[in-house]
Amino acid sequence: MLSRRSSIVDDDDGIIERVDDPRNSEEAQPRKKVRWEGSVESPVAQDTEVESSSNTVEKVHILGCWLQGLGLLLTMQRSGRVACAYYDPVKCTVFVFEDSPENQHFDLTKAFLEQGCPDVVLTSSKADDNFMDVCRDHMDGSGGTFQVRPHKDFLPLKGRDRLLSLRLLSELPVVQDRDDNVPESDLASEPRNAYDFMRRRREVGGDPLLQKWNASVRLANFASVESSPLCLGSIGALLDYLACARAVSELDDEGVSGVEVRNIEPLPLLDVMQINADALFSLQIFEDENHASIHSDKTKEGLSLFGILNGTKTTLGRSLMREWFLRPAMSLDVINSRHAAVECFIRPDNITTATTMHGHLQGTKNVPRILAAMKSGKAKVSDWQGLVRFAFHALLLRDSLAELNHTGGVAVARKLLDALDVSSLREIGNAVNETVDWEESTNAGRVCVRPHIDDELDNLKHVYNGIDAVLSKVAIQISATIPPDYASSLNVVYFPQLGFLVCVPMRDEWQGEAGITVLDGWSFQSQEMHDMDIHIGDLHPAIVDREIEIVQSLQERILGFAPEIGHVCDVCAELDCLLSFAAASRSYDYRRPCMTESNVIDIRQGRHPLQELVVDTFVPNDTFIVGGMGTGVTVDTPLSLTCQDEETDEERQLEKNSVLVCTGANACGKIGWLGIPVLDVVLYMTFPVSFVPAESATLGVVDKIFTRLQTRESVSKAQSAFMIDLNQVSLALRNCTARSLVLLDEFGKGTLSTGSCSYGAGLFCGVLVHLLATGASCPKVIASTHFHELFREDLLSPYLLPVTFSHMQVLLATSSEDDSVLPENPDDDDDTNAARIPVPTRHQITLDRVAHGYSLHSHAITCAELFGVPKRVTARARYVSELLTKHEICQLLDEDMSISERQELQEAEEVCRRFLAWDLSQGVEGGEVVPVRNKLAEVLGRAD
């Protein structure tokens, strides 16, 4: 039988634990494999090259001999959050996982370890002990290395500096954008763009500050880690470890900049949807509101998706729901099973029972915290009361569960029935309730034991309760031996841990410098006191010690049921979330979606779950989009669009495209409609139970969600608002797949959008064309824009590209009121007497209804009037817009001219017209030759 030897080395760099396995040979030890995004890769080529140069196969050496093995870095703090940075030497890629809450079972940590199969695991010295045990046990089983590094290696600022030192970020890419028609002299004299300018500056001086600035700008193109301190610290420690390993193996001390990192990617988990912090913020999944008092730093959940659907009654249920929001499920089996549970709970004949079950869950406490307090010996009276209450309500919950109808396909009901052992729960409740004296415990402030539990304890309490009579008799005996003038009264008292003492009133003369005068041959601790100390003893500590022993025995008995109790708590937390979703579905009229393997989102009469709560009337709309339908892709087989009404689906002539572009007037509700499909996806996946706010929906699995909706600017970022938008889009382009969902709201508006150089419109069009060019890998894209020139010039033509166009309908009504504005004439001295120009008022009525086709009008001026911009300003804007449309913008130059200048301009115009009408080929009029000089004088009006 093979054995494994473990050794721990303690040095200045940290604690290294190595696990040696006699099977560590080239033939017996298989190579590690990594599974990301469902693929399995094995570094076979690298094995041959490195093993030929070394006869020792030791996988703990430099992440598996620098280019062989795979490394994984984990860190966790006591706040219950975990982050990960992982290096794949085959692809030379660093995978990062942002800070995320971890549960008590460390499921996320176990997923990292099982999917990555690392050779080396590093963690901080301040990580949780249970977290270290999980990592250590996994590495013991895999024969890898588990190393505890000093916490100073995991500082976020240090990690950020290490990350910005990578050549991948600090060195700018080569941009080939020179025009062949531009002379070389012009290219050499003046840079053509910002990258050209910074590259020339680098070639001259090699400015390290400039390189760091470049890296800080480009970091968000690869991953969103700026708001994840644990992740930054993990990356820094990983890069330091790789740099040291490279220096040892190659004797090249270039530091972190010498580490070969070709790419940085978010770390995907199996069966979990990827949604970053920007998407969560833009979609308003969470919304923290500050406390009303300025003296409190607490926050509460505001108007958010989590806030309106979080009706959980337990602490564990609330934590589990938040975990589902942060890491939505992608498994159709899990989603469908939980959908079946919610559908069961919202049945009319189960509503009363479901409400009763939810009430029983409200009576339970945070039992895992209670068990942890018992293990540490810090359990209070309230903890024991919570344990009894848990057992009581768990039994009632089982009885209520038996009253549910149609529970055949409800998995949580079966799990709860299996977990709720009636005999164990009754034993727990009876044992605690029969042992603890609740009334005495409340008065004493500690856990007290009931009578008739322990004979020794009962005897001690009997003596302690009758000690007053004994002390009175002893006091009478001692008072007979003391002169009356020495003390007016005398008592015998008992102090725990001090024993029995004689107590007399304090006299005034004893308060001087001489102090207390003691009688000859007598003391306050007389012989009687010594006899009582010997025969009666220190009662109170003895009672407390005996009660502690009894409670400790009860505690050990209860902790024997800890695994069963923990399993019951987990199932109850899941039930709490399901009941909360069922209550929300009833309240907001949500419907169960049809889940499908097809890459499609088909929503009928969809509603925005947040917007419909804050408006008087919400107009539902349809959404249909298919993934993987890029340029050159044709539909071979019909899609299963809905589970019902197949004939109606055939009548619906739907465009099966992956890109949907929405146009329309300003403030017409495009952003609200854009949020409907995304939030529906998050609803059915994150709650993986919750129904969707729609009449019906057919939804396929979405693996990633990327958004460009909101720009979170900050003075601490070395990025402008437009750069932040570009980072969000760049992150989507780098990581999207055919099953991803990309949401773009007016991308490109932060730069020059019209004119001869339409950079904003070009970027928007280029992104869509690039995604369409990926063909079968094209993600589902929903975008809105006001770049109407793209449609006029057929840059985004529905006849040339597989793009679905839609617009939000609005109704423009002209007011009958006599609104007017003053004319734009700076020469008028008295504006009050000037004639006013009547301007009809146009009111924009938003219909909030989506129609097919695109709109070429934004109605920005009407929107400005609607939101209070002065009529004089909007009339001017309308006038300038008309000049731009007619290409007569030069007329604006005439407005600043005086009357005399206008007359001169008019005369000059007449001269030009006469000159243009002069036929220079004919110099004879009426048989006479007209001199050119005379003709010119006539043209210039100087014939006289």
XYZ file of C-alpha atoms in Angstrom, residues 243-244 246-248 250-258:
14
model
C 8.849 36.226 -10.770
C 10.857 34.491 -8.024
C 11.531 32.520 -13.027
C 14.594 34.111 -11.436
C 15.601 30.786 -9.876
C 16.405 31.090 -15.645
C 18.766 33.216 -13.528
C 17.053 36.271 -14.963
C 15.983 38.873 -12.449
C 13.698 41.102 -14.490
C 11.053 41.126 -11.801
C 7.349 41.010 -12.546
C 7.841 42.620 -15.964
C 9.725 39.509 -17.088
